[in-house]
mmCIF file of C-alpha atoms in Angstrom:
data_model
loop_
_atom_site.group_PDB
_atom_site.id
_atom_site.type_symbol
_atom_site.label_atom_id
_atom_site.label_comp_id
_atom_site.label_asym_id
_atom_site.label_seq_id
_atom_site.Cartn_x
_atom_site.Cartn_y
_atom_site.Cartn_z
ATOM 1 C CA UNK A 26 -0.041 -0.250 0.106
ATOM 2 C CA UNK A 27 1.423 3.563 -0.915
ATOM 3 C CA UNK A 28 2.405 5.705 2.054
ATOM 4 C CA UNK A 29 -0.277 8.240 0.943
ATOM 5 C CA UNK A 30 -3.038 5.740 1.744
ATOM 6 C CA UNK A 31 -1.363 4.573 4.802
ATOM 7 C CA UNK A 32 -1.349 8.280 6.145
ATOM 8 C CA UNK A 33 -5.027 9.065 5.062
ATOM 9 C CA UNK A 34 -5.747 6.276 7.464
ATOM 10 C CA UNK A 35 -4.252 8.218 10.448
ATOM 11 C CA UNK A 36 -6.338 9.879 13.091
ATOM 12 C CA UNK A 37 -7.560 13.305 11.560
ATOM 13 C CA UNK A 38 -6.679 12.001 8.034
ATOM 14 C CA UNK A 39 -9.365 14.319 6.815
ATOM 15 C CA UNK A 40 -6.920 17.061 8.032
ATOM 16 C CA UNK A 41 -4.220 15.723 5.728
ATOM 17 C CA UNK A 42 -6.516 14.932 2.713
ATOM 18 C CA UNK A 43 -8.950 18.132 2.721
ATOM 19 C CA UNK A 44 -7.347 19.467 -0.153
ATOM 20 C CA UNK A 45 -6.470 17.356 -3.101
ATOM 21 C CA UNK A 46 -4.627 20.235 -4.880
ATOM 22 C CA UNK A 47 -2.288 22.908 -3.980
ATOM 23 C CA UNK A 48 -1.106 26.137 -5.356
ATOM 24 C CA UNK A 49 1.456 25.563 -8.195
ATOM 25 C CA UNK A 50 3.218 28.345 -7.476
ATOM 26 C CA UNK A 51 4.006 30.368 -4.228
ATOM 27 C CA UNK A 52 2.147 33.469 -3.893
ATOM 28 C CA UNK A 53 4.044 36.627 -2.978
ATOM 29 C CA UNK A 54 1.866 37.384 0.048
ATOM 30 C CA UNK A 55 3.359 34.456 1.981
ATOM 31 C CA UNK A 56 6.766 32.939 2.128
ATOM 32 C CA UNK A 57 6.849 29.817 4.468
ATOM 33 C CA UNK A 58 10.202 28.784 5.505
ATOM 34 C CA UNK A 59 11.526 25.645 7.436
ATOM 35 C CA UNK A 60 11.165 26.648 11.185
ATOM 36 C CA UNK A 61 15.056 26.133 11.038
ATOM 37 C CA UNK A 62 15.584 28.215 7.965
ATOM 38 C CA UNK A 63 15.552 31.860 9.499
ATOM 39 C CA UNK A 64 16.303 30.804 12.798
ATOM 40 C CA UNK A 65 19.918 29.256 12.585
ATOM 41 C CA UNK A 66 21.767 31.563 10.297
ATOM 42 C CA UNK A 67 24.840 30.529 11.891
ATOM 43 C CA UNK A 68 24.643 27.046 10.336
ATOM 44 C CA UNK A 69 24.263 27.879 6.446
ATOM 45 C CA UNK A 70 25.629 24.601 5.308
ATOM 46 C CA UNK A 71 23.049 22.709 7.151
ATOM 47 C CA UNK A 72 20.030 24.633 5.851
ATOM 48 C CA UNK A 73 16.944 22.515 5.101
ATOM 49 C CA UNK A 74 13.663 23.651 3.961
ATOM 50 C CA UNK A 75 10.717 21.761 3.923
ATOM 51 C CA UNK A 76 8.962 24.104 1.730
ATOM 52 C CA UNK A 77 11.347 23.766 -1.278
ATOM 53 C CA UNK A 78 11.538 20.786 -3.219
ATOM 54 C CA UNK A 79 14.108 19.798 -5.517
ATOM 55 C CA UNK A 80 13.695 19.648 -9.306
ATOM 56 C CA UNK A 81 14.276 16.014 -9.289
ATOM 57 C CA UNK A 82 11.673 14.369 -11.719
ATOM 58 C CA UNK A 83 12.141 10.949 -9.782
ATOM 59 C CA UNK A 84 10.602 11.998 -6.716
ATOM 60 C CA UNK A 85 7.869 9.488 -5.965
ATOM 61 C CA UNK A 86 4.065 10.471 -5.712
ATOM 62 C CA UNK A 87 4.308 9.208 -1.986
ATOM 63 C CA UNK A 88 7.331 11.621 -1.453
ATOM 64 C CA UNK A 89 5.548 14.450 -2.913
ATOM 65 C CA UNK A 90 2.503 13.917 -0.890
ATOM 66 C CA UNK A 91 4.837 14.024 2.320
ATOM 67 C CA UNK A 92 6.334 17.216 1.335
ATOM 68 C CA UNK A 93 3.018 18.853 0.628
ATOM 69 C CA UNK A 94 1.092 17.758 3.593
ATOM 70 C CA UNK A 95 3.468 16.978 6.070
ATOM 71 C CA UNK A 96 6.123 18.747 8.065
ATOM 72 C CA UNK A 97 9.584 17.095 7.425
ATOM 73 C CA UNK A 98 12.412 17.948 9.761
ATOM 74 C CA UNK A 99 15.926 17.993 8.893
ATOM 75 C CA UNK A 100 17.819 14.559 8.794
ATOM 76 C CA UNK A 101 14.599 13.042 7.233
ATOM 77 C CA UNK A 102 14.438 11.649 3.584
ATOM 78 C CA UNK A 103 10.762 12.208 2.500
ATOM 79 C CA UNK A 104 11.075 8.969 0.543
ATOM 80 C CA UNK A 105 11.470 7.091 3.717
ATOM 81 C CA UNK A 106 8.804 8.638 6.102
ATOM 82 C CA UNK A 107 6.373 6.098 7.390
ATOM 83 C CA UNK A 108 3.177 6.241 9.415
ATOM 84 C CA UNK A 109 4.807 5.432 12.596
ATOM 85 C CA UNK A 110 7.031 8.514 12.217
ATOM 86 C CA UNK A 111 4.010 11.177 12.001
ATOM 87 C CA UNK A 112 3.115 12.549 15.476
ATOM 88 C CA UNK A 113 -0.355 11.823 16.802
ATOM 89 C CA UNK A 114 -2.867 14.677 16.042
ATOM 90 C CA UNK A 115 -0.452 16.568 13.892
ATOM 91 C CA UNK A 116 1.454 16.782 10.419
ATOM 92 C CA UNK A 117 4.505 16.342 12.054
ATOM 93 C CA UNK A 118 7.239 13.854 11.200
ATOM 94 C CA UNK A 119 9.516 12.954 14.053
ATOM 95 C CA UNK A 120 13.271 12.818 12.970
ATOM 96 C CA UNK A 121 16.600 12.345 14.287
ATOM 97 C CA UNK A 122 16.981 15.336 16.344
ATOM 98 C CA UNK A 123 13.983 14.644 18.269
ATOM 99 C CA UNK A 124 14.814 14.132 21.984
ATOM 100 C CA UNK A 125 15.468 15.682 25.488
ATOM 101 C CA UNK A 126 11.818 16.792 25.544
ATOM 102 C CA UNK A 127 11.476 16.556 29.231
ATOM 103 C CA UNK A 128 10.841 19.609 31.297
ATOM 104 C CA UNK A 129 12.827 19.247 34.506
ATOM 105 C CA UNK A 130 12.694 22.611 35.855
ATOM 106 C CA UNK A 131 11.300 26.017 34.846
ATOM 107 C CA UNK A 132 11.915 29.537 36.210
ATOM 108 C CA UNK A 133 10.528 33.155 35.330
ATOM 109 C CA UNK A 134 13.516 35.201 34.279
ATOM 110 C CA UNK A 135 11.929 38.685 33.444
ATOM 111 C CA UNK A 136 9.385 40.940 31.698
ATOM 112 C CA UNK A 137 10.429 43.067 29.056
ATOM 113 C CA UNK A 138 8.602 46.300 27.617
ATOM 114 C CA UNK A 139 10.942 46.457 24.676
ATOM 115 C CA UNK A 140 12.639 43.895 22.533
ATOM 116 C CA UNK A 141 16.069 45.333 23.161
ATOM 117 C CA UNK A 142 15.576 44.459 26.747
ATOM 118 C CA UNK A 143 14.869 40.815 26.351
ATOM 119 C CA UNK A 144 17.580 38.458 27.719
ATOM 120 C CA UNK A 145 20.700 38.357 25.684
ATOM 121 C CA UNK A 146 22.274 35.046 26.597
ATOM 122 C CA UNK A 147 22.001 33.506 23.191
ATOM 123 C CA UNK A 148 19.968 30.562 24.402
ATOM 124 C CA UNK A 149 17.521 29.418 22.031
ATOM 125 C CA UNK A 150 13.739 30.139 22.443
ATOM 126 C CA UNK A 151 10.211 29.583 21.422
ATOM 127 C CA UNK A 152 7.648 32.393 21.243
ATOM 128 C CA UNK A 153 3.857 31.536 22.090
ATOM 129 C CA UNK A 154 1.599 34.118 20.331
ATOM 130 C CA UNK A 155 -2.287 34.118 19.728
ATOM 131 C CA UNK A 156 -5.331 35.881 20.478
ATOM 132 C CA UNK A 157 -5.810 37.076 24.013
ATOM 133 C CA UNK A 158 -8.401 34.269 24.900
ATOM 134 C CA UNK A 159 -6.816 31.474 22.973
ATOM 135 C CA UNK A 160 -5.217 29.788 26.205
ATOM 136 C CA UNK A 161 -1.660 30.978 25.928
ATOM 137 C CA UNK A 162 -1.077 30.740 29.638
ATOM 138 C CA UNK A 163 -2.793 27.679 30.053
ATOM 139 C CA UNK A 164 -0.712 25.887 27.558
ATOM 140 C CA UNK A 165 2.635 27.209 29.025
ATOM 141 C CA UNK A 166 1.171 25.692 32.689
ATOM 142 C CA UNK A 167 0.500 22.534 30.888
ATOM 143 C CA UNK A 168 3.527 22.248 29.205
ATOM 144 C CA UNK A 169 5.819 22.725 32.453
ATOM 145 C CA UNK A 170 3.098 21.114 34.613
ATOM 146 C CA UNK A 171 2.717 24.064 36.917
ATOM 147 C CA UNK A 172 -0.065 25.861 37.749
ATOM 148 C CA UNK A 173 1.355 29.380 38.332
ATOM 149 C CA UNK A 174 4.318 29.705 35.865
ATOM 150 C CA UNK A 175 2.525 31.832 33.285
ATOM 151 C CA UNK A 176 -0.035 34.489 34.539
ATOM 152 C CA UNK A 177 -3.421 33.383 34.042
ATOM 153 C CA UNK A 178 -6.760 35.356 34.091
ATOM 154 C CA UNK A 179 -10.324 35.251 33.374
ATOM 155 C CA UNK A 180 -9.927 38.652 31.750
ATOM 156 C CA UNK A 181 -8.313 38.295 28.325
ATOM 157 C CA UNK A 182 -5.374 40.825 27.712
ATOM 158 C CA UNK A 183 -3.477 40.239 31.163
ATOM 159 C CA UNK A 184 -0.102 39.600 29.397
ATOM 160 C CA UNK A 185 0.979 43.020 28.115
ATOM 161 C CA UNK A 186 4.863 42.457 28.400
ATOM 162 C CA UNK A 187 7.447 39.880 26.723
ATOM 163 C CA UNK A 188 7.860 37.278 29.508
ATOM 164 C CA UNK A 189 10.895 34.939 29.465
ATOM 165 C CA UNK A 190 10.669 31.683 31.194
ATOM 166 C CA UNK A 191 13.926 29.790 31.404
ATOM 167 C CA UNK A 192 13.367 25.660 31.019
ATOM 168 C CA UNK A 193 16.031 23.213 31.916
ATOM 169 C CA UNK A 194 18.598 26.407 32.341
ATOM 170 C CA UNK A 195 19.149 25.603 28.521
ATOM 171 C CA UNK A 196 16.041 27.282 26.515
ATOM 172 C CA UNK A 197 13.272 29.921 26.864
ATOM 173 C CA UNK A 198 9.460 29.802 26.355
ATOM 174 C CA UNK A 199 8.551 33.240 25.706
ATOM 175 C CA UNK A 200 5.082 34.556 26.570
ATOM 176 C CA UNK A 201 3.857 37.390 24.251
ATOM 177 C CA UNK A 202 0.987 39.744 24.475
ATOM 178 C CA UNK A 203 -2.097 38.469 23.136
ATOM 179 C CA UNK A 204 -3.613 40.402 19.927
ATOM 180 C CA UNK A 205 -7.389 41.282 19.448
ATOM 181 C CA UNK A 206 -8.244 42.140 22.866
ATOM 182 C CA UNK A 207 -11.263 44.311 22.211
ATOM 183 C CA UNK A 208 -11.322 46.102 25.662
ATOM 184 C CA UNK A 209 -7.988 47.287 25.388
ATOM 185 C CA UNK A 210 -7.447 50.776 24.169
ATOM 186 C CA UNK A 211 -6.606 51.514 20.676
ATOM 187 C CA UNK A 212 -3.171 53.022 22.021
ATOM 188 C CA UNK A 213 -2.503 49.995 23.958
ATOM 189 C CA UNK A 214 -3.193 47.696 20.880
ATOM 190 C CA UNK A 215 -0.910 49.570 18.808
ATOM 191 C CA UNK A 216 1.937 49.652 21.462
ATOM 192 C CA UNK A 217 1.681 45.879 21.774
ATOM 193 C CA UNK A 218 1.809 45.424 18.089
ATOM 194 C CA UNK A 219 4.630 47.367 17.786
ATOM 195 C CA UNK A 220 7.109 45.892 20.254
ATOM 196 C CA UNK A 221 5.812 42.244 19.513
ATOM 197 C CA UNK A 222 6.797 42.964 15.817
ATOM 198 C CA UNK A 223 10.005 44.349 16.679
ATOM 199 C CA UNK A 224 10.777 41.487 18.926
ATOM 200 C CA UNK A 225 10.285 39.044 16.037
ATOM 201 C CA UNK A 226 12.288 40.842 13.419
ATOM 202 C CA UNK A 227 15.429 41.116 15.605
ATOM 203 C CA UNK A 228 15.377 38.177 17.689
ATOM 204 C CA UNK A 229 18.386 36.023 16.353
ATOM 205 C CA UNK A 230 17.694 33.423 19.080
ATOM 206 C CA UNK A 231 14.147 32.823 18.051
ATOM 207 C CA UNK A 232 13.765 29.108 16.918
ATOM 208 C CA UNK A 233 10.195 29.351 16.059
ATOM 209 C CA UNK A 234 6.684 30.861 17.018
ATOM 210 C CA UNK A 235 3.977 28.654 18.557
ATOM 211 C CA UNK A 236 0.825 30.410 16.809
ATOM 212 C CA UNK A 237 -2.230 29.308 19.032
ATOM 213 C CA UNK A 238 -5.610 28.888 17.253
ATOM 214 C CA UNK A 239 -8.599 28.348 19.000
ATOM 215 C CA UNK A 240 -10.066 25.156 17.761
ATOM 216 C CA UNK A 241 -13.578 25.530 19.343
ATOM 217 C CA UNK A 242 -14.705 28.471 16.860
ATOM 218 C CA UNK A 243 -14.683 28.827 13.333
ATOM 219 C CA UNK A 244 -11.399 30.296 11.704
ATOM 220 C CA UNK A 245 -10.830 33.857 12.720
ATOM 221 C CA UNK A 246 -9.478 36.616 10.314
ATOM 222 C CA UNK A 247 -7.096 37.996 12.717
ATOM 223 C CA UNK A 248 -5.426 34.556 13.061
ATOM 224 C CA UNK A 249 -5.054 34.608 9.260
ATOM 225 C CA UNK A 250 -3.783 37.833 9.014
ATOM 226 C CA UNK A 251 -1.298 37.151 11.798
ATOM 227 C CA UNK A 252 0.025 34.026 10.072
ATOM 228 C CA UNK A 253 0.185 36.180 6.913
ATOM 229 C CA UNK A 254 2.350 38.576 8.447
ATOM 230 C CA UNK A 255 4.857 36.065 9.995
ATOM 231 C CA UNK A 256 4.967 34.473 6.393
ATOM 232 C CA UNK A 257 5.646 37.383 4.608
ATOM 233 C CA UNK A 258 8.685 38.145 7.226
ATOM 234 C CA UNK A 259 9.994 34.583 7.013
ATOM 235 C CA UNK A 260 9.196 34.278 10.681
ATOM 236 C CA UNK A 261 9.244 30.090 11.524
ATOM 237 C CA UNK A 262 5.858 29.193 12.626
ATOM 238 C CA UNK A 263 3.830 26.141 14.045
ATOM 239 C CA UNK A 264 0.060 26.254 14.082
ATOM 240 C CA UNK A 265 -1.101 25.030 17.848
ATOM 241 C CA UNK A 266 -4.623 24.391 17.714
ATOM 242 C CA UNK A 267 -6.158 24.831 21.443
ATOM 243 C CA UNK A 268 -9.180 23.599 23.313
ATOM 244 C CA UNK A 269 -9.419 20.561 21.239
ATOM 245 C CA UNK A 270 -11.332 19.037 24.070
ATOM 246 C CA UNK A 271 -14.265 21.007 23.521
ATOM 247 C CA UNK A 272 -17.326 19.275 21.980
ATOM 248 C CA UNK A 273 -19.856 20.856 19.581
ATOM 249 C CA UNK A 274 -22.175 23.271 21.471
ATOM 250 C CA UNK A 275 -25.428 24.164 20.124
ATOM 251 C CA UNK A 276 -25.014 25.057 16.442
ATOM 252 C CA UNK A 277 -21.429 25.301 16.761
ATOM 253 C CA UNK A 278 -18.957 22.979 14.939
ATOM 254 C CA UNK A 279 -16.667 20.493 16.362
ATOM 255 C CA UNK A 280 -12.887 21.097 16.623
ATOM 256 C CA UNK A 281 -11.981 18.747 13.859
ATOM 257 C CA UNK A 282 -14.452 20.721 11.582
ATOM 258 C CA UNK A 283 -13.027 24.190 12.757
ATOM 259 C CA UNK A 284 -9.543 22.831 12.211
ATOM 260 C CA UNK A 285 -9.987 21.417 8.639
ATOM 261 C CA UNK A 286 -11.840 24.677 7.600
ATOM 262 C CA UNK A 287 -8.600 26.730 8.913
ATOM 263 C CA UNK A 288 -6.122 24.231 7.233
ATOM 264 C CA UNK A 289 -8.017 24.762 3.513
ATOM 265 C CA UNK A 290 -7.674 28.551 4.012
ATOM 266 C CA UNK A 291 -4.241 28.301 4.977
ATOM 267 C CA UNK A 292 -3.738 25.602 2.155
ATOM 268 C CA UNK A 293 -4.650 28.661 -0.374
ATOM 269 C CA UNK A 294 -1.497 30.483 0.490
ATOM 270 C CA UNK A 295 1.128 27.693 1.322
ATOM 271 C CA UNK A 296 2.297 25.452 -1.304
ATOM 272 C CA UNK A 297 3.139 22.960 1.654
ATOM 273 C CA UNK A 298 1.409 22.943 5.084
ATOM 274 C CA UNK A 299 3.345 24.445 7.798
ATOM 275 C CA UNK A 300 3.711 22.261 10.830
ATOM 276 C CA UNK A 301 0.374 21.982 13.192
ATOM 277 C CA UNK A 302 -0.647 20.027 16.125
ATOM 278 C CA UNK A 303 -3.694 19.520 18.220
ATOM 279 C CA UNK A 304 -3.696 20.297 21.926
ATOM 280 C CA UNK A 305 -5.864 20.558 25.045
ATOM 281 C CA UNK A 306 -4.696 22.084 28.025
ATOM 282 C CA UNK A 307 -7.440 20.373 30.121
ATOM 283 C CA UNK A 308 -6.652 16.811 28.868
ATOM 284 C CA UNK A 309 -3.054 17.053 28.244
ATOM 285 C CA UNK A 310 -3.503 16.207 24.560
ATOM 286 C CA UNK A 311 -0.644 16.731 22.293
ATOM 287 C CA UNK A 312 1.447 18.005 25.316
ATOM 288 C CA UNK A 313 4.301 15.336 24.844
ATOM 289 C CA UNK A 314 4.103 15.682 21.258
ATOM 290 C CA UNK A 315 4.366 19.147 21.063
ATOM 291 C CA UNK A 316 7.436 19.057 23.270
ATOM 292 C CA UNK A 317 9.108 16.386 21.024
ATOM 293 C CA UNK A 318 8.436 18.815 17.970
ATOM 294 C CA UNK A 319 10.039 21.681 19.820
ATOM 295 C CA UNK A 320 12.942 19.472 20.912
ATOM 296 C CA UNK A 321 14.004 18.389 17.529
ATOM 297 C CA UNK A 322 13.953 22.167 16.248
ATOM 298 C CA UNK A 323 15.938 23.052 19.134
ATOM 299 C CA UNK A 324 18.399 20.262 19.189
ATOM 300 C CA UNK A 325 18.925 21.243 15.353
ATOM 301 C CA UNK A 326 19.375 24.813 15.947
ATOM 302 C CA UNK A 327 21.872 24.245 18.821
ATOM 303 C CA UNK A 328 24.026 21.823 17.245
#
């Protein structure tokens, strides 16, 4: 059986097969890079891009499918990807750089009001970004398995600074201000946007952005706009779908339907799907898989 058929039998296979075709040319509005391409300039000879295929005419249909729908990390030959290499609830392939995923200790380091005030110790970091009520703090707490690491509140928009948390004394989780908080003043929203973008454009130690998307609601334009901006600026990202435990309420759609619709919109602009994963801070869904994904990006960056 072809790999394509095996992959289509995976959990949430509809998310991998929701689009039978994809753009023949990469649009100018988006330029997705492998989450290692812009974050590891010090290793140009090791540059690997999941979004750039070779011109070889010998590539198999299975490998072409893998390169289109899956995130293939460094050290993995698309021709050799098998079903058991794909992390559950995601399109992410686990490669040889995956490992050291356990979080043993975490400590809050500092809050910064400007990008230039952030720690400058050259440790790799992952930024967590999303709408103000998407569950950023809850995800951070779930990842580190502590209840008070990130500032949580029933009022969206509580985080208004760039917060660095040091993990295992070797890498950072960065909690960024949420966007789209309607009750914040226009001036405050502009300030948050300005220094957050400054962080993205000037942070050489940024391994990747975890862009959180609420799976319990239909696709939101503001999330697509954020993905567009990151793509145009070659900022590496992974889509992290949150609240995947929430079932259908009233006339609303289930998380899998919302994710599939979001994926279809993304496919209109991305020749290859960026990495994505389903999570729930309530049930722990996707926690270990997300940490494993982060570990392989971090280990490659830090080699």
